[in-house]
CSV table of N, CA and C and ligand atoms in Angstrom, one decimal:
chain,number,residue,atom,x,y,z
A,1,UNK,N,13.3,0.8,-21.5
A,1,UNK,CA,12.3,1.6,-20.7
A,1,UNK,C,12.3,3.1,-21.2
A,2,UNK,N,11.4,3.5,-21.1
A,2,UNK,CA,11.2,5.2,-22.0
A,2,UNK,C,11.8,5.7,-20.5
A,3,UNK,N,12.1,6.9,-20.7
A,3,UNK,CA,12.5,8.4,-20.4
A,3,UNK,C,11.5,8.7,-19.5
A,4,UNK,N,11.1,8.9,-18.2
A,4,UNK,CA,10.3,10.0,-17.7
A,4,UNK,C,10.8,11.5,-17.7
A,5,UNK,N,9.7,12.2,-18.3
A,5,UNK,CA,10.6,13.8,-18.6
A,5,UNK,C,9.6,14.0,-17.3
A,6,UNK,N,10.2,15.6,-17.4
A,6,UNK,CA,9.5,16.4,-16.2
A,6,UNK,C,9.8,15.6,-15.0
A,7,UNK,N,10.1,14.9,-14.3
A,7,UNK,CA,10.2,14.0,-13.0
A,7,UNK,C,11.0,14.9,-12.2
A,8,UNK,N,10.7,14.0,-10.7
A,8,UNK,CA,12.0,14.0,-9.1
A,8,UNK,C,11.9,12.8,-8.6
A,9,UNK,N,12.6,12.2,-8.1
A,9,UNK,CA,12.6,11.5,-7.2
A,9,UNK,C,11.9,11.6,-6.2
A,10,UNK,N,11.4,10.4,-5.5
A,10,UNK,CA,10.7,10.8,-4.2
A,10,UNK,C,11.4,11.0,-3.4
A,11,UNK,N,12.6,10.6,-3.4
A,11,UNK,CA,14.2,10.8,-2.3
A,11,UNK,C,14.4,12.8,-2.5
A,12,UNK,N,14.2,12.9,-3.9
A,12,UNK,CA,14.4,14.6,-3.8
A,12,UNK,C,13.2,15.4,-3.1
A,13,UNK,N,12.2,14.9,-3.5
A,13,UNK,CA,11.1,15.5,-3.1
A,13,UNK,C,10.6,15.4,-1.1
A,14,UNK,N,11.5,14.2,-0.7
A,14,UNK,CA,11.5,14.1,0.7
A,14,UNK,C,12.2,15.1,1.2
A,15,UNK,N,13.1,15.0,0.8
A,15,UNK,CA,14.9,15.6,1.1
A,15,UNK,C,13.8,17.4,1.3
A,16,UNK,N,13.5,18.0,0.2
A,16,UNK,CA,13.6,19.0,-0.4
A,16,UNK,C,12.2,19.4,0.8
A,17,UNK,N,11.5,18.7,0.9
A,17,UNK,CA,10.4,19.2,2.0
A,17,UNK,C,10.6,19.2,3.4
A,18,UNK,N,11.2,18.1,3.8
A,18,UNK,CA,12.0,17.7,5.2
A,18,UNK,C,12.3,19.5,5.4
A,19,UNK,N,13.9,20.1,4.1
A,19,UNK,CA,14.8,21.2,4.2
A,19,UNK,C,13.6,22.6,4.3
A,20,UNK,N,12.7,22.2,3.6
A,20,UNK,CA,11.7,23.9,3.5
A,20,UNK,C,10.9,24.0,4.1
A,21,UNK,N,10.1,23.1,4.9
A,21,UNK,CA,9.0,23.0,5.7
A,21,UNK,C,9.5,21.9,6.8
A,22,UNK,N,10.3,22.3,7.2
A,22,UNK,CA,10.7,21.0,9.0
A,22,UNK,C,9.2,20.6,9.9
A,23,UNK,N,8.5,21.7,10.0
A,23,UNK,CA,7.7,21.7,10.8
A,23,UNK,C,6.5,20.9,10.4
A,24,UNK,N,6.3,20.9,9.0
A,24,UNK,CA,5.1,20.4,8.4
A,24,UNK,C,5.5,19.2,7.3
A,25,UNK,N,6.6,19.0,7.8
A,25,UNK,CA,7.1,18.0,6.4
A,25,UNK,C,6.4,16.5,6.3
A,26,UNK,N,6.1,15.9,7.9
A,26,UNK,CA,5.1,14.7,7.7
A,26,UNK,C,3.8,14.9,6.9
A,27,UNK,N,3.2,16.0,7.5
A,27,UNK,CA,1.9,16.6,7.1
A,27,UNK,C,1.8,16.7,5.5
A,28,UNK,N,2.5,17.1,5.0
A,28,UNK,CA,2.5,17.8,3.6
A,28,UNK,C,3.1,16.1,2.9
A,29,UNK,N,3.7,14.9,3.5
A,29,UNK,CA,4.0,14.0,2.6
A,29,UNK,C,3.3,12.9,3.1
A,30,UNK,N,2.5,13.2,3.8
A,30,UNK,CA,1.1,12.3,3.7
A,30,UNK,C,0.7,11.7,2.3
A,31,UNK,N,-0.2,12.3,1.9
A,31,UNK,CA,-0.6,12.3,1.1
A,31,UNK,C,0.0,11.2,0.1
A,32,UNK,N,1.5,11.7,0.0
A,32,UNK,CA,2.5,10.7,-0.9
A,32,UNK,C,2.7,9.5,-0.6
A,33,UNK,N,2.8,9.3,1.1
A,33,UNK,CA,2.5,8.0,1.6
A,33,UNK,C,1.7,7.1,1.0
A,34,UNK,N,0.4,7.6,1.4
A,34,UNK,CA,-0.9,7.1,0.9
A,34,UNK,C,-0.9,6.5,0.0
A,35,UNK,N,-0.1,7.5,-1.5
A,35,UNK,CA,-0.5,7.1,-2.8
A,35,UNK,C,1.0,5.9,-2.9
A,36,UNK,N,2.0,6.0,-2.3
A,36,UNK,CA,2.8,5.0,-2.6
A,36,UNK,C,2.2,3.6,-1.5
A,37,UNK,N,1.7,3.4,-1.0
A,37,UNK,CA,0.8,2.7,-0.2
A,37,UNK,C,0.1,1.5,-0.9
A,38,UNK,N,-0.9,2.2,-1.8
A,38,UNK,CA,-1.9,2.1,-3.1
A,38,UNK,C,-1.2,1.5,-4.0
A,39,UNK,N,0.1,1.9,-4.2
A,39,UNK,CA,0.4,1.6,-5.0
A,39,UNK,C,0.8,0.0,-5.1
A,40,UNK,N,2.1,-0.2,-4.2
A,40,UNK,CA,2.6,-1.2,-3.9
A,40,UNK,C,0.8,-2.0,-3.6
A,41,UNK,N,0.7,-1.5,-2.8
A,41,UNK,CA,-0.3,-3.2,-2.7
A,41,UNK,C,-0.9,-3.4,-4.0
A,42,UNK,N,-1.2,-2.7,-5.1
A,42,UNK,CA,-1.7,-3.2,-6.4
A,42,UNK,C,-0.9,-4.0,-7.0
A,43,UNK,N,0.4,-3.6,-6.8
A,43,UNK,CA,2.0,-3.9,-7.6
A,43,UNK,C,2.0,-5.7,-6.6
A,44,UNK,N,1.3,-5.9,-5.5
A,44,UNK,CA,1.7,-7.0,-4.9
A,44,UNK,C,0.7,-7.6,-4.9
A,45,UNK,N,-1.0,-7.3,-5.0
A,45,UNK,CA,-2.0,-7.7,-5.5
A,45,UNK,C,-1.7,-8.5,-6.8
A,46,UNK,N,-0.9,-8.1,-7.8
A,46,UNK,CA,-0.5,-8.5,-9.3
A,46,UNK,C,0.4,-9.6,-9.0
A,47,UNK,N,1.1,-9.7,-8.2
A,47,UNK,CA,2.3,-10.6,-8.1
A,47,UNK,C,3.4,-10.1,-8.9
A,48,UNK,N,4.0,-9.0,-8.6
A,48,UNK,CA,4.8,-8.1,-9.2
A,48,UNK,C,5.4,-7.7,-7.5
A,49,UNK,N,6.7,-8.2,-7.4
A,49,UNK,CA,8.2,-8.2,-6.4
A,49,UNK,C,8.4,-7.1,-7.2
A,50,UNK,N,8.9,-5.8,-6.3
A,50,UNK,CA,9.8,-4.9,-7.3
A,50,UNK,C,11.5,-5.1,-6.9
A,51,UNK,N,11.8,-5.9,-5.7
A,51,UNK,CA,13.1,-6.7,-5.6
A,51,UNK,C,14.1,-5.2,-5.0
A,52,UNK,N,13.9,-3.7,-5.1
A,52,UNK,CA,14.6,-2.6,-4.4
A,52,UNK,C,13.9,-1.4,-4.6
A,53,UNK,N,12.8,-1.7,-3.3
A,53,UNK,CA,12.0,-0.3,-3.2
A,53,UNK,C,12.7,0.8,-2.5
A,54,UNK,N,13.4,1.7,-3.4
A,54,UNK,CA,13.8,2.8,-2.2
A,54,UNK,C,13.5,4.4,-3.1
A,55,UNK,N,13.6,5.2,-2.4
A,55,UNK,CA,13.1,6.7,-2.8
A,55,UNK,C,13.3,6.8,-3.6
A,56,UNK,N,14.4,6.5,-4.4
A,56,UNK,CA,15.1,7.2,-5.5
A,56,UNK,C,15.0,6.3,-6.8
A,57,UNK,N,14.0,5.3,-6.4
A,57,UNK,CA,13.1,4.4,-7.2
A,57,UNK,C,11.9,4.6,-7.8
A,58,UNK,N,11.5,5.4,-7.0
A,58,UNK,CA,10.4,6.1,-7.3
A,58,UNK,C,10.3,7.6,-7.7
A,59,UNK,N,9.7,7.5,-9.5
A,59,UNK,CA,9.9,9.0,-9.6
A,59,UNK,C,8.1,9.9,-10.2
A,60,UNK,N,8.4,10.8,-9.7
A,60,UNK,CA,6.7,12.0,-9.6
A,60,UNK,C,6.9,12.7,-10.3
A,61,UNK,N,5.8,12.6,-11.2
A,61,UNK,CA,5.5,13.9,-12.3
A,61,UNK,C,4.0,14.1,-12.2
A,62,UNK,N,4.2,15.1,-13.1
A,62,UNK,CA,2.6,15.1,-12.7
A,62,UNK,C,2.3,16.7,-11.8
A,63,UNK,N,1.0,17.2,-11.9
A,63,UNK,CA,1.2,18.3,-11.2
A,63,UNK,C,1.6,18.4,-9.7
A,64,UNK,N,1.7,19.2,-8.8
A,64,UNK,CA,2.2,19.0,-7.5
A,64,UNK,C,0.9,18.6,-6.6
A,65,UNK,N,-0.4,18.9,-6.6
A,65,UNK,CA,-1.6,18.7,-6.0
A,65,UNK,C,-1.7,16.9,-6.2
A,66,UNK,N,-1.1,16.9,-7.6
A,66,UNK,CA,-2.2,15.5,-8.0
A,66,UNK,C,-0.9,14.4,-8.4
A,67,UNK,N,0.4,14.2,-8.4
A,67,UNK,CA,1.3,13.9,-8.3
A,67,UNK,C,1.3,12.7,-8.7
A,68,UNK,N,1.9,11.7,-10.2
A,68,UNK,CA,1.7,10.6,-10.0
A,68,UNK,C,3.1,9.4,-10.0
A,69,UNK,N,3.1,8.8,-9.0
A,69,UNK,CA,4.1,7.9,-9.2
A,69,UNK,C,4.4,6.9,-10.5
A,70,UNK,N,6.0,6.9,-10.5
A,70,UNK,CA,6.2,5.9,-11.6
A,70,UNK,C,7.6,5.1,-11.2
A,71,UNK,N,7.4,4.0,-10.8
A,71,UNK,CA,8.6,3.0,-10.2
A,71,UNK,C,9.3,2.7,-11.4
A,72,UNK,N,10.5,2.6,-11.0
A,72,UNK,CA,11.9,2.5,-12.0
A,72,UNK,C,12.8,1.5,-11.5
A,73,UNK,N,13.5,0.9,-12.3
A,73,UNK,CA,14.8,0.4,-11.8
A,73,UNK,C,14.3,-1.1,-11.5
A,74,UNK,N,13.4,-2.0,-12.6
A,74,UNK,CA,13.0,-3.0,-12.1
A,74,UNK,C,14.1,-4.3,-12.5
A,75,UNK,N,15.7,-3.9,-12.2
A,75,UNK,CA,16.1,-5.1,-12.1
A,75,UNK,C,16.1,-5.9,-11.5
A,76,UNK,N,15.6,-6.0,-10.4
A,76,UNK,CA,15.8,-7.0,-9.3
A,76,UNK,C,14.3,-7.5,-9.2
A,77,UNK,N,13.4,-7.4,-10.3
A,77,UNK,CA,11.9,-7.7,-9.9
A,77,UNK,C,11.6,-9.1,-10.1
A,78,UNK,N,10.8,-9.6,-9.6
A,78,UNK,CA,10.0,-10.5,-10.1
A,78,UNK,C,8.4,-11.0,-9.8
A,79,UNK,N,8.4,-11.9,-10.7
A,79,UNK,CA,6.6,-12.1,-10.1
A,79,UNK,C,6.4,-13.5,-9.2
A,80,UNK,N,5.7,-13.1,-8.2
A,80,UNK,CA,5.4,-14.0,-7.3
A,80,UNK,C,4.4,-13.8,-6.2
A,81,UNK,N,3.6,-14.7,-5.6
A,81,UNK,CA,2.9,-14.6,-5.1
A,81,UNK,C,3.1,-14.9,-3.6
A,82,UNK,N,4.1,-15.1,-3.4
A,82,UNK,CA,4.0,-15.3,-1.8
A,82,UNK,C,4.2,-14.3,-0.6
A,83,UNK,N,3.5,-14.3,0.2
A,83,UNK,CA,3.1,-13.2,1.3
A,83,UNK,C,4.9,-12.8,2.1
A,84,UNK,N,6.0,-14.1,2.0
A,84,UNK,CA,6.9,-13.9,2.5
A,84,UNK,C,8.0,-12.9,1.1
A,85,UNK,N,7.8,-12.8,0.2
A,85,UNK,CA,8.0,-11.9,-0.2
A,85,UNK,C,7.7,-10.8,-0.7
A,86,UNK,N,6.3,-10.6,-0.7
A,86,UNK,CA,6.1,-8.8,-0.4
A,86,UNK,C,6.3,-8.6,0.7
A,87,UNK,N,6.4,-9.6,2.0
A,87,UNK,CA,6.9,-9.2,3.6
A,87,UNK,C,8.2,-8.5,3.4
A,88,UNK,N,8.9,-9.1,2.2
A,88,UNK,CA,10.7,-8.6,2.3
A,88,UNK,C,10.5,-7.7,1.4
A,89,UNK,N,10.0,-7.3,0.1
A,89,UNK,CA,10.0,-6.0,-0.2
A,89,UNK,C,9.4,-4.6,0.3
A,90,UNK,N,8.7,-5.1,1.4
A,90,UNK,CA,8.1,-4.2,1.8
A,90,UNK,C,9.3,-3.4,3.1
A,91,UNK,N,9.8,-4.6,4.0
A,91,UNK,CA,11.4,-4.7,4.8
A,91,UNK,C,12.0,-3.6,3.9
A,92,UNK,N,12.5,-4.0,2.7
A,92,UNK,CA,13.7,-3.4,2.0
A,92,UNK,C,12.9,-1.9,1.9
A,93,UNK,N,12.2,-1.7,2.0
A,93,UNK,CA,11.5,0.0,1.8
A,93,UNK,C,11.3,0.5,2.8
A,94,UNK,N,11.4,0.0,4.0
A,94,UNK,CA,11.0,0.3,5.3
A,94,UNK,C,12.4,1.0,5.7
A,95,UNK,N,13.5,-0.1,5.1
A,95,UNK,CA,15.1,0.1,5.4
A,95,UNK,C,15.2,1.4,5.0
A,96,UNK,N,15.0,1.3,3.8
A,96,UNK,CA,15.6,2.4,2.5
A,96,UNK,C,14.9,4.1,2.8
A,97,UNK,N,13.7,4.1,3.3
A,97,UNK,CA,12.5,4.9,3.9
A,97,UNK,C,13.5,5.8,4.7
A,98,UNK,N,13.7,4.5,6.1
A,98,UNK,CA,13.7,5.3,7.4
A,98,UNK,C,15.9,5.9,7.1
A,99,UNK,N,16.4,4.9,6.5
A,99,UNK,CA,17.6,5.3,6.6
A,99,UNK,C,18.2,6.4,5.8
A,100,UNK,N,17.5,6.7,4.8
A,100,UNK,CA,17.5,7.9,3.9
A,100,UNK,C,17.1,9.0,4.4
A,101,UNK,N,15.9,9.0,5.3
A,101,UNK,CA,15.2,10.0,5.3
A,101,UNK,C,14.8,10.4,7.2
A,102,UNK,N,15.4,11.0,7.4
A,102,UNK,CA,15.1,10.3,9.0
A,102,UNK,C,13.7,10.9,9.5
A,103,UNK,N,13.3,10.9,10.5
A,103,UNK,CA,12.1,11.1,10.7
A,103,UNK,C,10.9,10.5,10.3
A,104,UNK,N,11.0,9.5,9.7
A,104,UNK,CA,9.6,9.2,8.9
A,104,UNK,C,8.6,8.1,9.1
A,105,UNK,N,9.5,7.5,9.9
A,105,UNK,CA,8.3,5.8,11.2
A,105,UNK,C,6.7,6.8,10.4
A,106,UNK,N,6.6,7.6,10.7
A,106,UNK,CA,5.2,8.0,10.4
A,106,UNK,C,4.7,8.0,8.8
A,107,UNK,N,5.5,8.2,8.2
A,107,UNK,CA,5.1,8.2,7.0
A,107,UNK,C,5.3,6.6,6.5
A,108,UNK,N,5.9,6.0,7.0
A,108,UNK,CA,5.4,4.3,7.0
A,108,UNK,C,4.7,3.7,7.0
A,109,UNK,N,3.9,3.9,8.3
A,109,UNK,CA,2.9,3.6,9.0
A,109,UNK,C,1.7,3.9,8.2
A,110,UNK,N,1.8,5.2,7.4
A,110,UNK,CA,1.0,5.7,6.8
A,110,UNK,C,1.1,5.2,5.3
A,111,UNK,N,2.2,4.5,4.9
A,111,UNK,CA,2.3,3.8,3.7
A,111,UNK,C,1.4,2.5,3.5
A,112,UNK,N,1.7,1.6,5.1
A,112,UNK,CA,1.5,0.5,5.7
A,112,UNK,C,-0.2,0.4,5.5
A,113,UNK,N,-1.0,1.4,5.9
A,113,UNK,CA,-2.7,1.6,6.1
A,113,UNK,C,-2.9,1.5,4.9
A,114,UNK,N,-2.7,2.3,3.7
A,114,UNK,CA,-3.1,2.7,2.8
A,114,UNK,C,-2.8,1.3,1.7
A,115,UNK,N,-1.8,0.5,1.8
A,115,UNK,CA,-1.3,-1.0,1.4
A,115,UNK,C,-2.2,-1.9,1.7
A,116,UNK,N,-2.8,-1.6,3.3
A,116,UNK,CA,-3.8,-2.5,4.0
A,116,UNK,C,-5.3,-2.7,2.9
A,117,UNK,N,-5.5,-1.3,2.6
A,117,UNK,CA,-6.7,-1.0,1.9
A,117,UNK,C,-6.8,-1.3,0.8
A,118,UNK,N,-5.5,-1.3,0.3
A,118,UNK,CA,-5.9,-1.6,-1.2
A,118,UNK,C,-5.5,-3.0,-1.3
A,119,UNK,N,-4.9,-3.8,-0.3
A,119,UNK,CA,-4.2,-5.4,-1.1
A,119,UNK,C,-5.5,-6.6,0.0
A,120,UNK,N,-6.5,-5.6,1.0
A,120,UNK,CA,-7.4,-6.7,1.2
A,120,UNK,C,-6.9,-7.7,2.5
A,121,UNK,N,-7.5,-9.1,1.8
A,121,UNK,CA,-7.7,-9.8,2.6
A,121,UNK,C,-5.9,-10.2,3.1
A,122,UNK,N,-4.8,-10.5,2.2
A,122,UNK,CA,-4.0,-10.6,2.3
A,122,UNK,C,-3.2,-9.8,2.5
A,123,UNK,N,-3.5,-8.3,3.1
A,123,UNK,CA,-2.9,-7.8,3.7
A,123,UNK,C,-2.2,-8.3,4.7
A,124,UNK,N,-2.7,-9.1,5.6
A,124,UNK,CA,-2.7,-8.9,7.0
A,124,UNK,C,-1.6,-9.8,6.8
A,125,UNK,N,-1.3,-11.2,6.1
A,125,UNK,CA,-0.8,-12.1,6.1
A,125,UNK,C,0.9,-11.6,5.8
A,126,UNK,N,0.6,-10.7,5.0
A,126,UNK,CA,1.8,-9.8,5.1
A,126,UNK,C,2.7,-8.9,5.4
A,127,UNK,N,1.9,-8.4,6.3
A,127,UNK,CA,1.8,-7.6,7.2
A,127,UNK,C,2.7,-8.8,8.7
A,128,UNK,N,2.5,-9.8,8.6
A,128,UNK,CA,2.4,-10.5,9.8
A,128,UNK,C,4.3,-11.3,9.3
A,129,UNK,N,4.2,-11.3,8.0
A,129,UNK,CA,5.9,-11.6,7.2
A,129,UNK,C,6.5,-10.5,7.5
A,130,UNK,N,5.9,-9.0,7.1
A,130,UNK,CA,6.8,-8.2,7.2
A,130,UNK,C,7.5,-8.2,8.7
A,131,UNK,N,6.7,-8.2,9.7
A,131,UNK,CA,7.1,-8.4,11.5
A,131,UNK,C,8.2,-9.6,11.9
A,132,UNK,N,8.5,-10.4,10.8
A,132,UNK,CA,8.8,-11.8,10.4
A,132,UNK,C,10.4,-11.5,10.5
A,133,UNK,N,10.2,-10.8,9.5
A,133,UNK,CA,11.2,-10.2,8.5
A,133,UNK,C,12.3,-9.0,9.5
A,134,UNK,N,11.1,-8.6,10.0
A,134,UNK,CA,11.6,-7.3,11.2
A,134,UNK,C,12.4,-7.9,12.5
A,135,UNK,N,12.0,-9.3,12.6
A,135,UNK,CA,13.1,-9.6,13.8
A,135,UNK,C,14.0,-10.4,13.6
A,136,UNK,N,14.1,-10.7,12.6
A,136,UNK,CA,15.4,-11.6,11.7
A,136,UNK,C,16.1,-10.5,11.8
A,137,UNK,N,15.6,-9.4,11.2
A,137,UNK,CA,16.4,-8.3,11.1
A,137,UNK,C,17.3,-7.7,12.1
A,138,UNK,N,16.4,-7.6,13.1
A,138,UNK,CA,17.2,-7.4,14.8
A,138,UNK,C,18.1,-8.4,15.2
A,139,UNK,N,17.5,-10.0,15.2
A,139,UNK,CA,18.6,-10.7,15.9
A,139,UNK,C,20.2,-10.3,14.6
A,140,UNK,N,19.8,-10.0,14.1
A,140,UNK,CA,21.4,-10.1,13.0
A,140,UNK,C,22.2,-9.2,13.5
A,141,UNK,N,21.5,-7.9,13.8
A,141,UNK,CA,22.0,-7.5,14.5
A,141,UNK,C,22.5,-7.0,15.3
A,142,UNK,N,21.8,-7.9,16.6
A,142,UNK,CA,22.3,-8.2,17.6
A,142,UNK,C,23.5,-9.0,18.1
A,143,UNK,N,23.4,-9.8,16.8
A,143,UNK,CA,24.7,-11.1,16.9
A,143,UNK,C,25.6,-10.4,16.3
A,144,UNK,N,25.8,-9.7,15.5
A,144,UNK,CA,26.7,-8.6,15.0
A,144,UNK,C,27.5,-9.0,13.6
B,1,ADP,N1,13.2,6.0,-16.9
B,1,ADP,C1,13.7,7.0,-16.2
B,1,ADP,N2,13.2,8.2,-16.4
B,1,ADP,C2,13.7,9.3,-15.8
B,1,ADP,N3,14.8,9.2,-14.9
B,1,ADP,C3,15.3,8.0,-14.7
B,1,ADP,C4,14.8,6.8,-15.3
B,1,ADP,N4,15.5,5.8,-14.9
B,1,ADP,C5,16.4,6.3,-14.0
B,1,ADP,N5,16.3,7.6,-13.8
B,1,ADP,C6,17.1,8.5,-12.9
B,1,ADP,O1,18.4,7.9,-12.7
B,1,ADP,C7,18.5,7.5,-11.3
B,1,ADP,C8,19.2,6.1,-11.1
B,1,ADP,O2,18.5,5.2,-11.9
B,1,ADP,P1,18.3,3.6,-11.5
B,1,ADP,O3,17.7,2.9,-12.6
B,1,ADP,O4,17.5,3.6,-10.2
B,1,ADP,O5,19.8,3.1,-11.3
B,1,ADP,P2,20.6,2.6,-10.1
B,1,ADP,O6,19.7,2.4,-8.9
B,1,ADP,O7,21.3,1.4,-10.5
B,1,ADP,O8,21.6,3.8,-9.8
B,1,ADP,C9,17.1,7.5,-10.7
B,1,ADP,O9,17.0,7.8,-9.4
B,1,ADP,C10,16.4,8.7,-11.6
B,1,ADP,O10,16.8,9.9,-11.0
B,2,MG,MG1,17.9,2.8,-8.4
């Protein structure tokens, strides 16, 4: 895999706005949502599993206005088409999202819309795995 020069992580770039702007930090990573949003659903439109979506997977170069993602670290990937598995990569980013980064249910949600738009009719179907996926999640642990 080549080199990304110039890059950050999205995990630095969270981290780093959360610390300089507290007050505006959903506001200002909108935007990023959106575009990682777009992304994944083309990446799951293709049948492309990235198998460990988390911040520090994703790295931005590119000017700061216009910012472009570049996903990394595709060992765990593979290609498939089933709605129960972008349900679970999408889970594993949800995980990785909120427990890295606290505050961010919104910037999810806002990942989530922007996924909706670009992956269509089968959004929903996955959308309906990822919920699937969410309360497997809970009863585990709940049983502990
Ligand atoms: N192709 C690349 N270009 C630039 N930086 C990279 C690249 N691959 C990895 N890195 C940097 O190294 C870190 C860890 O790499 P990664 O492949 O995710 O390994 P792991 O998750 O096993 O630690 C990334 O978060 C990023 O900062
Ligand atoms: Mg990694």
């Amino acid at each position: 895999m080549e080199e990304i020069t110039n890059s950050q992580t999205v995990r630095d770039y969270i981290v780093n706005m959360q610390k300089f702007h507290p007050d505006k930090a959903i506001e200002k990573l909108r935007p990023l949502a959106k575009k990682i949003g777009r992304l994944l659903g083309k990446m799951h439109a293709g049948k492309v599993i990235h198998g460990d979506l988390t911040t520090s997977n994703m790295l931005l170069r590119g000017d700061p206005e216009n910012l472009d993602i570049v996903m990394i670290d595709f060992g765990l990937s593979f290609s498939e088409g089933l709605p129960e598995d972008k349900g679970v990569d999408l889970y594993v980013f949800e995980r990785a999202l909120l427990s890295t980064h606290p505050n961010t249910e919104e910037l999810f949600t806002e990942v989530m819309e922007s996924y909706r738009q670009e992956n269509g009719e089968e959004a929903q179907e996955v959308i309906g795995k990822l919920d699937e996926v969410r309360m497997r999640g809970r009863k585990r642990t709940m049983v502990g």
